[in-house]
Every structure is written in C-alpha cells, then in structure tokens.
C-alpha cells in the first residue's frame, strides 16, 4: 500500500504479505484496506478482515461481517451514522442436473450477502441474493443451460463489486457483468 503526491513522491507506504483491496481514506479520517487471507476458487477476490488505520497510520481496529459470514474484499463503505456496509458470500447446495444435463446434483452455487453493521459491529441489516432470486429467474429459462460453468461443482452465481447508500437511504448494488439493483433498506425488497 502506498500514498503518493501527484508527482509520485511517496508520503507513506506499507509492505503487505497478501493481496490488498479497497485501500482508501474514509470520511472520518481513517484509512481502510482489506488484506486477503483466502482466495476464491470460483470467482475473483477473496475473504478479508477489513483493517482500519488512524491518521498516524497506526492500526485502529478491524471489522468483520456477522452471522457466520466472511467479508469479501471488494467493497467497504463507512456511512454518515458510523455504520458500515460490507459484502460477503455464501454457498447454497442446488440440484442443477434438473436444469442442465450433466450438471452436479449437489452443486454449490455462490450467493452474495450485504450487511450493515452498527458501530459495535452488530448486524442491523442483512440481504441475501438467494432469498430474492431463483436460478431460473436470475439466469432466465435457458441462461444456465448454455453457460459452461453450470457443470462445475462450485459456481459463481453472483459477483458483487460494490454497495452504496443512495440519497434516499436505500442501497445500490452492482453485480459484475450483469446489472445494478436498488434495494429497499427497510424491507429488503428489490425496487428496480
């Protein structure tokens, strides 16, 4: 990790053992980064514990997802009320052989989870993709049948890259290569 002036003069740097993601300043003056401790086999990115540094570049704490989930490296948002938004993944066993000839009857299909944690790291909002989609809804009636990854044992069902608090208090979520959703932060319903 490094911070440079516009003429590339180093202001600060720190050597890392593993890949780092999402190094950025936060609105409260802290710095954030996620250091990978596990790489996914089925998609890009991996598991992290989010690290915070104070304005003197000293460790200022860590933030992890709750409810048994592990945080993903792609995004971390500090909200104005001191809460944070995090992304994670989970795997759901699905019988894809009913949809795709030759597919695994016990395939593990990755779903994504969005969590909002309060300042004490309690989960105050959680949204999971497979609670709102089925495989045939998400991919369409023939989408999986023509996708060669449908025959893998572990499948990247969702690939979230960012979560953002919209001006109306709801969430905007980007899903790599597919679409953007607006999620109602009170009900969890997909608004569009």
JSON list of C-alpha atoms in Angstrom, two decimals:
[
{"chain": "A", "resi": 1, "resn": "UNK", "atom": "CA", "xyz": [0.00, 0.00, 0.00]},
{"chain": "A", "resi": 2, "resn": "UNK", "atom": "CA", "xyz": [1.27, 3.47, -0.70]},
{"chain": "A", "resi": 3, "resn": "UNK", "atom": "CA", "xyz": [0.21, 7.08, -0.81]},
{"chain": "A", "resi": 4, "resn": "UNK", "atom": "CA", "xyz": [1.90, 9.32, -3.36]},
{"chain": "A", "resi": 5, "resn": "UNK", "atom": "CA", "xyz": [1.80, 13.00, -4.22]},
{"chain": "A", "resi": 6, "resn": "UNK", "atom": "CA", "xyz": [0.81, 13.98, -7.76]},
{"chain": "A", "resi": 7, "resn": "UNK", "atom": "CA", "xyz": [4.50, 13.93, -8.77]},
{"chain": "A", "resi": 8, "resn": "UNK", "atom": "CA", "xyz": [4.84, 10.34, -7.39]},
{"chain": "A", "resi": 9, "resn": "UNK", "atom": "CA", "xyz": [6.72, 11.29, -4.22]},
{"chain": "A", "resi": 10, "resn": "UNK", "atom": "CA", "xyz": [5.89, 8.72, -1.52]},
{"chain": "A", "resi": 11, "resn": "UNK", "atom": "CA", "xyz": [4.07, 10.09, 1.51]},
{"chain": "A", "resi": 12, "resn": "UNK", "atom": "CA", "xyz": [3.55, 6.72, 3.19]},
{"chain": "A", "resi": 13, "resn": "UNK", "atom": "CA", "xyz": [3.84, 3.06, 2.33]},
{"chain": "A", "resi": 14, "resn": "UNK", "atom": "CA", "xyz": [3.48, -0.31, 3.99]},
{"chain": "A", "resi": 15, "resn": "UNK", "atom": "CA", "xyz": [4.58, -3.70, 2.71]},
{"chain": "A", "resi": 16, "resn": "UNK", "atom": "CA", "xyz": [1.88, -6.37, 2.67]},
{"chain": "A", "resi": 17, "resn": "UNK", "atom": "CA", "xyz": [2.15, -10.13, 2.88]},
{"chain": "A", "resi": 18, "resn": "UNK", "atom": "CA", "xyz": [-1.01, -10.82, 0.84]},
{"chain": "A", "resi": 19, "resn": "UNK", "atom": "CA", "xyz": [-3.04, -9.06, -1.86]},
{"chain": "A", "resi": 20, "resn": "UNK", "atom": "CA", "xyz": [-4.70, -5.84, -0.72]},
{"chain": "A", "resi": 21, "resn": "UNK", "atom": "CA", "xyz": [-8.04, -4.45, -1.87]},
{"chain": "A", "resi": 22, "resn": "UNK", "atom": "CA", "xyz": [-10.03, -1.27, -1.44]},
{"chain": "A", "resi": 23, "resn": "UNK", "atom": "CA", "xyz": [-7.29, 0.91, 0.11]},
{"chain": "A", "resi": 24, "resn": "UNK", "atom": "CA", "xyz": [-8.93, 4.29, 0.61]},
{"chain": "A", "resi": 25, "resn": "UNK", "atom": "CA", "xyz": [-9.50, 7.18, 3.01]},
{"chain": "A", "resi": 26, "resn": "UNK", "atom": "CA", "xyz": [-12.77, 7.09, 4.95]},
{"chain": "A", "resi": 27, "resn": "UNK", "atom": "CA", "xyz": [-14.94, 10.12, 5.73]},
{"chain": "A", "resi": 28, "resn": "UNK", "atom": "CA", "xyz": [-13.90, 10.04, 9.42]},
{"chain": "A", "resi": 29, "resn": "UNK", "atom": "CA", "xyz": [-10.18, 10.39, 8.54]},
{"chain": "A", "resi": 30, "resn": "UNK", "atom": "CA", "xyz": [-9.24, 6.73, 9.00]},
{"chain": "A", "resi": 31, "resn": "UNK", "atom": "CA", "xyz": [-7.79, 4.65, 6.18]},
{"chain": "A", "resi": 32, "resn": "UNK", "atom": "CA", "xyz": [-9.26, 1.32, 5.11]},
{"chain": "A", "resi": 33, "resn": "UNK", "atom": "CA", "xyz": [-7.93, -1.77, 3.36]},
{"chain": "A", "resi": 34, "resn": "UNK", "atom": "CA", "xyz": [-8.79, -5.44, 3.11]},
{"chain": "A", "resi": 35, "resn": "UNK", "atom": "CA", "xyz": [-5.96, -7.97, 3.12]},
{"chain": "A", "resi": 36, "resn": "UNK", "atom": "CA", "xyz": [-6.80, -11.31, 1.52]},
{"chain": "A", "resi": 37, "resn": "UNK", "atom": "CA", "xyz": [-6.45, -14.40, 3.68]},
{"chain": "A", "resi": 38, "resn": "UNK", "atom": "CA", "xyz": [-8.32, -16.76, 1.33]},
{"chain": "A", "resi": 39, "resn": "UNK", "atom": "CA", "xyz": [-8.76, -16.59, -2.46]},
{"chain": "A", "resi": 40, "resn": "UNK", "atom": "CA", "xyz": [-11.99, -17.88, -4.01]},
{"chain": "A", "resi": 41, "resn": "UNK", "atom": "CA", "xyz": [-11.76, -20.82, -6.41]},
{"chain": "A", "resi": 42, "resn": "UNK", "atom": "CA", "xyz": [-15.00, -19.94, -8.21]},
{"chain": "A", "resi": 43, "resn": "UNK", "atom": "CA", "xyz": [-14.70, -16.16, -8.76]},
{"chain": "A", "resi": 44, "resn": "UNK", "atom": "CA", "xyz": [-12.31, -13.24, -8.37]},
{"chain": "A", "resi": 45, "resn": "UNK", "atom": "CA", "xyz": [-11.45, -11.79, -4.99]},
{"chain": "A", "resi": 46, "resn": "UNK", "atom": "CA", "xyz": [-11.46, -13.49, -1.65]},
{"chain": "A", "resi": 47, "resn": "UNK", "atom": "CA", "xyz": [-12.07, -13.32, 2.07]},
{"chain": "A", "resi": 48, "resn": "UNK", "atom": "CA", "xyz": [-10.77, -10.45, 4.20]},
{"chain": "A", "resi": 49, "resn": "UNK", "atom": "CA", "xyz": [-10.99, -8.87, 7.59]},
{"chain": "A", "resi": 50, "resn": "UNK", "atom": "CA", "xyz": [-11.33, -5.14, 7.00]},
{"chain": "A", "resi": 51, "resn": "UNK", "atom": "CA", "xyz": [-8.46, -3.18, 8.55]},
{"chain": "A", "resi": 52, "resn": "UNK", "atom": "CA", "xyz": [-8.57, 0.42, 9.76]},
{"chain": "A", "resi": 53, "resn": "UNK", "atom": "CA", "xyz": [-5.61, 2.78, 10.23]},
{"chain": "A", "resi": 54, "resn": "UNK", "atom": "CA", "xyz": [-5.75, 6.07, 12.12]},
{"chain": "A", "resi": 55, "resn": "UNK", "atom": "CA", "xyz": [-4.41, 9.38, 10.79]},
{"chain": "A", "resi": 56, "resn": "UNK", "atom": "CA", "xyz": [-0.91, 8.40, 12.01]},
{"chain": "A", "resi": 57, "resn": "UNK", "atom": "CA", "xyz": [-1.13, 5.12, 10.03]},
{"chain": "A", "resi": 58, "resn": "UNK", "atom": "CA", "xyz": [-1.42, 3.02, 13.20]},
{"chain": "A", "resi": 59, "resn": "UNK", "atom": "CA", "xyz": [-3.85, 0.09, 13.41]},
{"chain": "A", "resi": 60, "resn": "UNK", "atom": "CA", "xyz": [-7.24, 1.44, 14.55]},
{"chain": "A", "resi": 61, "resn": "UNK", "atom": "CA", "xyz": [-9.29, -1.75, 14.53]},
{"chain": "A", "resi": 62, "resn": "UNK", "atom": "CA", "xyz": [-10.76, -4.46, 12.37]},
{"chain": "A", "resi": 63, "resn": "UNK", "atom": "CA", "xyz": [-14.26, -5.07, 11.08]},
{"chain": "A", "resi": 64, "resn": "UNK", "atom": "CA", "xyz": [-15.69, -8.43, 10.08]},
{"chain": "A", "resi": 65, "resn": "UNK", "atom": "CA", "xyz": [-19.13, -9.48, 8.88]},
{"chain": "A", "resi": 66, "resn": "UNK", "atom": "CA", "xyz": [-21.54, -11.07, 11.34]},
{"chain": "A", "resi": 67, "resn": "UNK", "atom": "CA", "xyz": [-23.95, -14.02, 11.48]},
{"chain": "A", "resi": 68, "resn": "UNK", "atom": "CA", "xyz": [-21.25, -16.51, 10.45]},
{"chain": "A", "resi": 69, "resn": "UNK", "atom": "CA", "xyz": [-20.42, -14.88, 7.10]},
{"chain": "A", "resi": 70, "resn": "UNK", "atom": "CA", "xyz": [-16.93, -13.84, 5.99]},
{"chain": "A", "resi": 71, "resn": "UNK", "atom": "CA", "xyz": [-16.34, -10.46, 4.37]},
{"chain": "A", "resi": 72, "resn": "UNK", "atom": "CA", "xyz": [-15.34, -10.16, 0.72]},
{"chain": "A", "resi": 73, "resn": "UNK", "atom": "CA", "xyz": [-12.56, -7.85, -0.43]},
{"chain": "A", "resi": 74, "resn": "UNK", "atom": "CA", "xyz": [-14.48, -5.79, -2.98]},
{"chain": "A", "resi": 75, "resn": "UNK", "atom": "CA", "xyz": [-16.13, -3.02, -1.00]},
{"chain": "A", "resi": 76, "resn": "UNK", "atom": "CA", "xyz": [-16.38, -1.37, 2.40]},
{"chain": "A", "resi": 77, "resn": "UNK", "atom": "CA", "xyz": [-18.46, 1.75, 2.97]},
{"chain": "A", "resi": 78, "resn": "UNK", "atom": "CA", "xyz": [-18.47, 3.88, 6.13]},
{"chain": "A", "resi": 79, "resn": "UNK", "atom": "CA", "xyz": [-21.89, 5.55, 6.48]},
{"chain": "A", "resi": 80, "resn": "UNK", "atom": "CA", "xyz": [-22.50, 9.02, 7.99]},
{"chain": "A", "resi": 81, "resn": "UNK", "atom": "CA", "xyz": [-24.05, 7.43, 11.12]},
{"chain": "A", "resi": 82, "resn": "UNK", "atom": "CA", "xyz": [-20.89, 5.39, 11.82]},
{"chain": "A", "resi": 83, "resn": "UNK", "atom": "CA", "xyz": [-22.35, 2.14, 10.46]},
{"chain": "A", "resi": 84, "resn": "UNK", "atom": "CA", "xyz": [-20.57, 0.18, 7.71]},
{"chain": "A", "resi": 85, "resn": "UNK", "atom": "CA", "xyz": [-21.75, -1.69, 4.62]},
{"chain": "A", "resi": 86, "resn": "UNK", "atom": "CA", "xyz": [-19.97, -4.94, 3.73]},
{"chain": "A", "resi": 87, "resn": "UNK", "atom": "CA", "xyz": [-20.22, -7.65, 1.08]},
{"chain": "A", "resi": 88, "resn": "UNK", "atom": "CA", "xyz": [-19.75, -11.38, 1.67]},
{"chain": "A", "resi": 89, "resn": "UNK", "atom": "CA", "xyz": [-20.54, -14.71, 0.00]},
{"chain": "A", "resi": 90, "resn": "UNK", "atom": "CA", "xyz": [-22.15, -17.99, 0.95]},
{"chain": "A", "resi": 91, "resn": "UNK", "atom": "CA", "xyz": [-22.75, -21.23, -0.94]},
{"chain": "A", "resi": 92, "resn": "UNK", "atom": "CA", "xyz": [-26.13, -22.93, -1.36]},
{"chain": "A", "resi": 93, "resn": "UNK", "atom": "CA", "xyz": [-26.45, -26.53, -2.47]},
{"chain": "A", "resi": 94, "resn": "UNK", "atom": "CA", "xyz": [-28.63, -26.81, -5.59]},
{"chain": "A", "resi": 95, "resn": "UNK", "atom": "CA", "xyz": [-29.57, -29.67, -7.90]},
{"chain": "A", "resi": 96, "resn": "UNK", "atom": "CA", "xyz": [-28.59, -28.19, -11.25]},
{"chain": "A", "resi": 97, "resn": "UNK", "atom": "CA", "xyz": [-28.86, -31.56, -13.01]},
{"chain": "A", "resi": 98, "resn": "UNK", "atom": "CA", "xyz": [-32.62, -30.88, -13.28]},
{"chain": "A", "resi": 99, "resn": "UNK", "atom": "CA", "xyz": [-31.82, -27.78, -15.36]},
{"chain": "A", "resi": 100, "resn": "UNK", "atom": "CA", "xyz": [-28.61, -28.71, -17.19]},
{"chain": "A", "resi": 101, "resn": "UNK", "atom": "CA", "xyz": [-27.77, -32.21, -18.48]},
{"chain": "A", "resi": 102, "resn": "UNK", "atom": "CA", "xyz": [-24.51, -33.34, -16.89]},
{"chain": "A", "resi": 103, "resn": "UNK", "atom": "CA", "xyz": [-24.56, -30.75, -14.10]},
{"chain": "A", "resi": 104, "resn": "UNK", "atom": "CA", "xyz": [-23.93, -31.67, -10.48]},
{"chain": "A", "resi": 105, "resn": "UNK", "atom": "CA", "xyz": [-27.00, -32.70, -8.47]},
{"chain": "A", "resi": 106, "resn": "UNK", "atom": "CA", "xyz": [-25.34, -31.17, -5.41]},
{"chain": "A", "resi": 107, "resn": "UNK", "atom": "CA", "xyz": [-23.60, -28.12, -6.89]},
{"chain": "A", "resi": 108, "resn": "UNK", "atom": "CA", "xyz": [-22.60, -25.33, -4.55]},
{"chain": "A", "resi": 109, "resn": "UNK", "atom": "CA", "xyz": [-23.84, -22.07, -6.05]},
{"chain": "A", "resi": 110, "resn": "UNK", "atom": "CA", "xyz": [-22.42, -18.89, -4.55]},
{"chain": "A", "resi": 111, "resn": "UNK", "atom": "CA", "xyz": [-24.81, -16.27, -3.32]},
{"chain": "A", "resi": 112, "resn": "UNK", "atom": "CA", "xyz": [-23.90, -12.84, -2.00]},
{"chain": "A", "resi": 113, "resn": "UNK", "atom": "CA", "xyz": [-24.78, -11.20, 1.29]},
{"chain": "A", "resi": 114, "resn": "UNK", "atom": "CA", "xyz": [-24.88, -7.48, 2.06]},
{"chain": "A", "resi": 115, "resn": "UNK", "atom": "CA", "xyz": [-24.66, -6.45, 5.71]},
{"chain": "A", "resi": 116, "resn": "UNK", "atom": "CA", "xyz": [-24.92, -3.18, 7.55]},
{"chain": "A", "resi": 117, "resn": "UNK", "atom": "CA", "xyz": [-23.14, -3.22, 10.90]},
{"chain": "A", "resi": 118, "resn": "UNK", "atom": "CA", "xyz": [-23.52, -0.64, 13.65]},
{"chain": "A", "resi": 119, "resn": "UNK", "atom": "CA", "xyz": [-20.56, 0.92, 15.50]},
{"chain": "A", "resi": 120, "resn": "UNK", "atom": "CA", "xyz": [-20.41, -2.12, 17.83]},
{"chain": "A", "resi": 121, "resn": "UNK", "atom": "CA", "xyz": [-20.35, -4.45, 14.77]},
{"chain": "A", "resi": 122, "resn": "UNK", "atom": "CA", "xyz": [-23.86, -5.77, 15.34]},
{"chain": "A", "resi": 123, "resn": "UNK", "atom": "CA", "xyz": [-25.72, -6.72, 12.15]},
{"chain": "A", "resi": 124, "resn": "UNK", "atom": "CA", "xyz": [-28.60, -4.26, 11.77]},
{"chain": "A", "resi": 125, "resn": "UNK", "atom": "CA", "xyz": [-29.47, -5.12, 8.14]},
{"chain": "A", "resi": 126, "resn": "UNK", "atom": "CA", "xyz": [-28.79, -8.22, 6.08]},
{"chain": "A", "resi": 127, "resn": "UNK", "atom": "CA", "xyz": [-29.76, -9.02, 2.49]},
{"chain": "A", "resi": 128, "resn": "UNK", "atom": "CA", "xyz": [-29.01, -12.33, 0.73]},
{"chain": "A", "resi": 129, "resn": "UNK", "atom": "CA", "xyz": [-29.30, -12.84, -3.02]},
{"chain": "A", "resi": 130, "resn": "UNK", "atom": "CA", "xyz": [-30.85, -16.34, -2.96]},
{"chain": "A", "resi": 131, "resn": "UNK", "atom": "CA", "xyz": [-33.62, -15.03, -0.68]},
{"chain": "A", "resi": 132, "resn": "UNK", "atom": "CA", "xyz": [-34.74, -12.84, -3.60]},
{"chain": "A", "resi": 133, "resn": "UNK", "atom": "CA", "xyz": [-33.86, -14.86, -6.71]},
{"chain": "A", "resi": 134, "resn": "UNK", "atom": "CA", "xyz": [-34.19, -18.40, -8.02]},
{"chain": "A", "resi": 135, "resn": "UNK", "atom": "CA", "xyz": [-31.70, -19.83, -10.51]},
{"chain": "A", "resi": 136, "resn": "UNK", "atom": "CA", "xyz": [-34.23, -19.76, -13.35]},
{"chain": "A", "resi": 137, "resn": "UNK", "atom": "CA", "xyz": [-35.39, -16.20, -12.52]},
{"chain": "A", "resi": 138, "resn": "UNK", "atom": "CA", "xyz": [-31.85, -14.91, -12.30]},
{"chain": "A", "resi": 139, "resn": "UNK", "atom": "CA", "xyz": [-30.48, -16.58, -15.41]},
{"chain": "A", "resi": 140, "resn": "UNK", "atom": "CA", "xyz": [-33.68, -16.88, -17.42]},
{"chain": "A", "resi": 141, "resn": "UNK", "atom": "CA", "xyz": [-35.14, -20.16, -18.65]},
{"chain": "A", "resi": 142, "resn": "UNK", "atom": "CA", "xyz": [-32.16, -21.06, -20.87]},
{"chain": "A", "resi": 143, "resn": "UNK", "atom": "CA", "xyz": [-29.34, -18.99, -19.40]},
{"chain": "A", "resi": 144, "resn": "UNK", "atom": "CA", "xyz": [-27.84, -21.72, -17.27]},
{"chain": "A", "resi": 145, "resn": "UNK", "atom": "CA", "xyz": [-28.23, -24.42, -19.91]},
{"chain": "A", "resi": 146, "resn": "UNK", "atom": "CA", "xyz": [-25.94, -22.54, -22.31]},
{"chain": "A", "resi": 147, "resn": "UNK", "atom": "CA", "xyz": [-23.41, -21.50, -19.65]},
{"chain": "A", "resi": 148, "resn": "UNK", "atom": "CA", "xyz": [-20.46, -23.95, -19.43]},
{"chain": "A", "resi": 149, "resn": "UNK", "atom": "CA", "xyz": [-19.82, -23.10, -15.74]},
{"chain": "A", "resi": 150, "resn": "UNK", "atom": "CA", "xyz": [-23.19, -24.69, -14.90]},
{"chain": "A", "resi": 151, "resn": "UNK", "atom": "CA", "xyz": [-21.40, -28.05, -14.90]},
{"chain": "A", "resi": 152, "resn": "UNK", "atom": "CA", "xyz": [-18.82, -27.01, -12.28]},
{"chain": "A", "resi": 153, "resn": "UNK", "atom": "CA", "xyz": [-19.03, -28.31, -8.71]},
{"chain": "A", "resi": 154, "resn": "UNK", "atom": "CA", "xyz": [-18.81, -24.75, -7.29]},
{"chain": "A", "resi": 155, "resn": "UNK", "atom": "CA", "xyz": [-20.37, -21.92, -9.28]},
{"chain": "A", "resi": 156, "resn": "UNK", "atom": "CA", "xyz": [-20.07, -18.14, -9.13]},
{"chain": "A", "resi": 157, "resn": "UNK", "atom": "CA", "xyz": [-23.77, -17.32, -9.04]},
{"chain": "A", "resi": 158, "resn": "UNK", "atom": "CA", "xyz": [-23.30, -13.69, -8.08]},
{"chain": "A", "resi": 159, "resn": "UNK", "atom": "CA", "xyz": [-20.28, -11.40, -8.23]},
{"chain": "A", "resi": 160, "resn": "UNK", "atom": "CA", "xyz": [-20.93, -8.17, -6.33]},
{"chain": "A", "resi": 161, "resn": "UNK", "atom": "CA", "xyz": [-18.40, -5.39, -6.67]},
{"chain": "A", "resi": 162, "resn": "UNK", "atom": "CA", "xyz": [-19.94, -2.51, -4.75]},
{"chain": "A", "resi": 163, "resn": "UNK", "atom": "CA", "xyz": [-22.67, -1.40, -2.40]},
{"chain": "A", "resi": 164, "resn": "UNK", "atom": "CA", "xyz": [-23.57, 2.26, -2.00]},
{"chain": "A", "resi": 165, "resn": "UNK", "atom": "CA", "xyz": [-26.02, 4.18, 0.21]},
{"chain": "A", "resi": 166, "resn": "UNK", "atom": "CA", "xyz": [-28.26, 6.18, -2.14]},
{"chain": "A", "resi": 167, "resn": "UNK", "atom": "CA", "xyz": [-29.51, 9.68, -1.29]},
{"chain": "A", "resi": 168, "resn": "UNK", "atom": "CA", "xyz": [-32.95, 8.27, -0.37]},
{"chain": "A", "resi": 169, "resn": "UNK", "atom": "CA", "xyz": [-31.47, 5.88, 2.23]},
{"chain": "A", "resi": 170, "resn": "UNK", "atom": "CA", "xyz": [-31.74, 2.73, 0.10]},
{"chain": "A", "resi": 171, "resn": "UNK", "atom": "CA", "xyz": [-28.88, 0.67, -1.32]},
{"chain": "A", "resi": 172, "resn": "UNK", "atom": "CA", "xyz": [-27.43, 0.49, -4.82]},
{"chain": "A", "resi": 173, "resn": "UNK", "atom": "CA", "xyz": [-25.63, -2.80, -5.53]},
{"chain": "A", "resi": 174, "resn": "UNK", "atom": "CA", "xyz": [-23.56, -3.62, -8.61]},
{"chain": "A", "resi": 175, "resn": "UNK", "atom": "CA", "xyz": [-23.30, -7.19, -9.84]},
{"chain": "A", "resi": 176, "resn": "UNK", "atom": "CA", "xyz": [-20.32, -7.63, -12.19]},
{"chain": "A", "resi": 177, "resn": "UNK", "atom": "CA", "xyz": [-21.29, -8.16, -15.79]},
{"chain": "A", "resi": 178, "resn": "UNK", "atom": "CA", "xyz": [-24.99, -8.38, -15.06]},
{"chain": "A", "resi": 179, "resn": "UNK", "atom": "CA", "xyz": [-26.83, -5.43, -13.59]},
{"chain": "A", "resi": 180, "resn": "UNK", "atom": "CA", "xyz": [-27.40, -2.89, -10.84]},
{"chain": "A", "resi": 181, "resn": "UNK", "atom": "CA", "xyz": [-30.15, -3.22, -8.23]},
{"chain": "A", "resi": 182, "resn": "UNK", "atom": "CA", "xyz": [-31.74, -0.79, -5.86]},
{"chain": "A", "resi": 183, "resn": "UNK", "atom": "CA", "xyz": [-32.62, -2.49, -2.57]},
{"chain": "A", "resi": 184, "resn": "UNK", "atom": "CA", "xyz": [-35.05, -1.10, -0.02]},
{"chain": "A", "resi": 185, "resn": "UNK", "atom": "CA", "xyz": [-33.05, -0.85, 3.21]},
{"chain": "A", "resi": 186, "resn": "UNK", "atom": "CA", "xyz": [-36.17, -1.22, 5.36]},
{"chain": "A", "resi": 187, "resn": "UNK", "atom": "CA", "xyz": [-37.80, -4.23, 3.67]},
{"chain": "A", "resi": 188, "resn": "UNK", "atom": "CA", "xyz": [-35.00, -5.80, 1.59]},
{"chain": "A", "resi": 189, "resn": "UNK", "atom": "CA", "xyz": [-37.22, -5.76, -1.49]},
{"chain": "A", "resi": 190, "resn": "UNK", "atom": "CA", "xyz": [-35.67, -5.12, -4.90]},
{"chain": "A", "resi": 191, "resn": "UNK", "atom": "CA", "xyz": [-37.04, -1.74, -6.02]},
{"chain": "A", "resi": 192, "resn": "UNK", "atom": "CA", "xyz": [-35.53, -1.96, -9.53]}
]
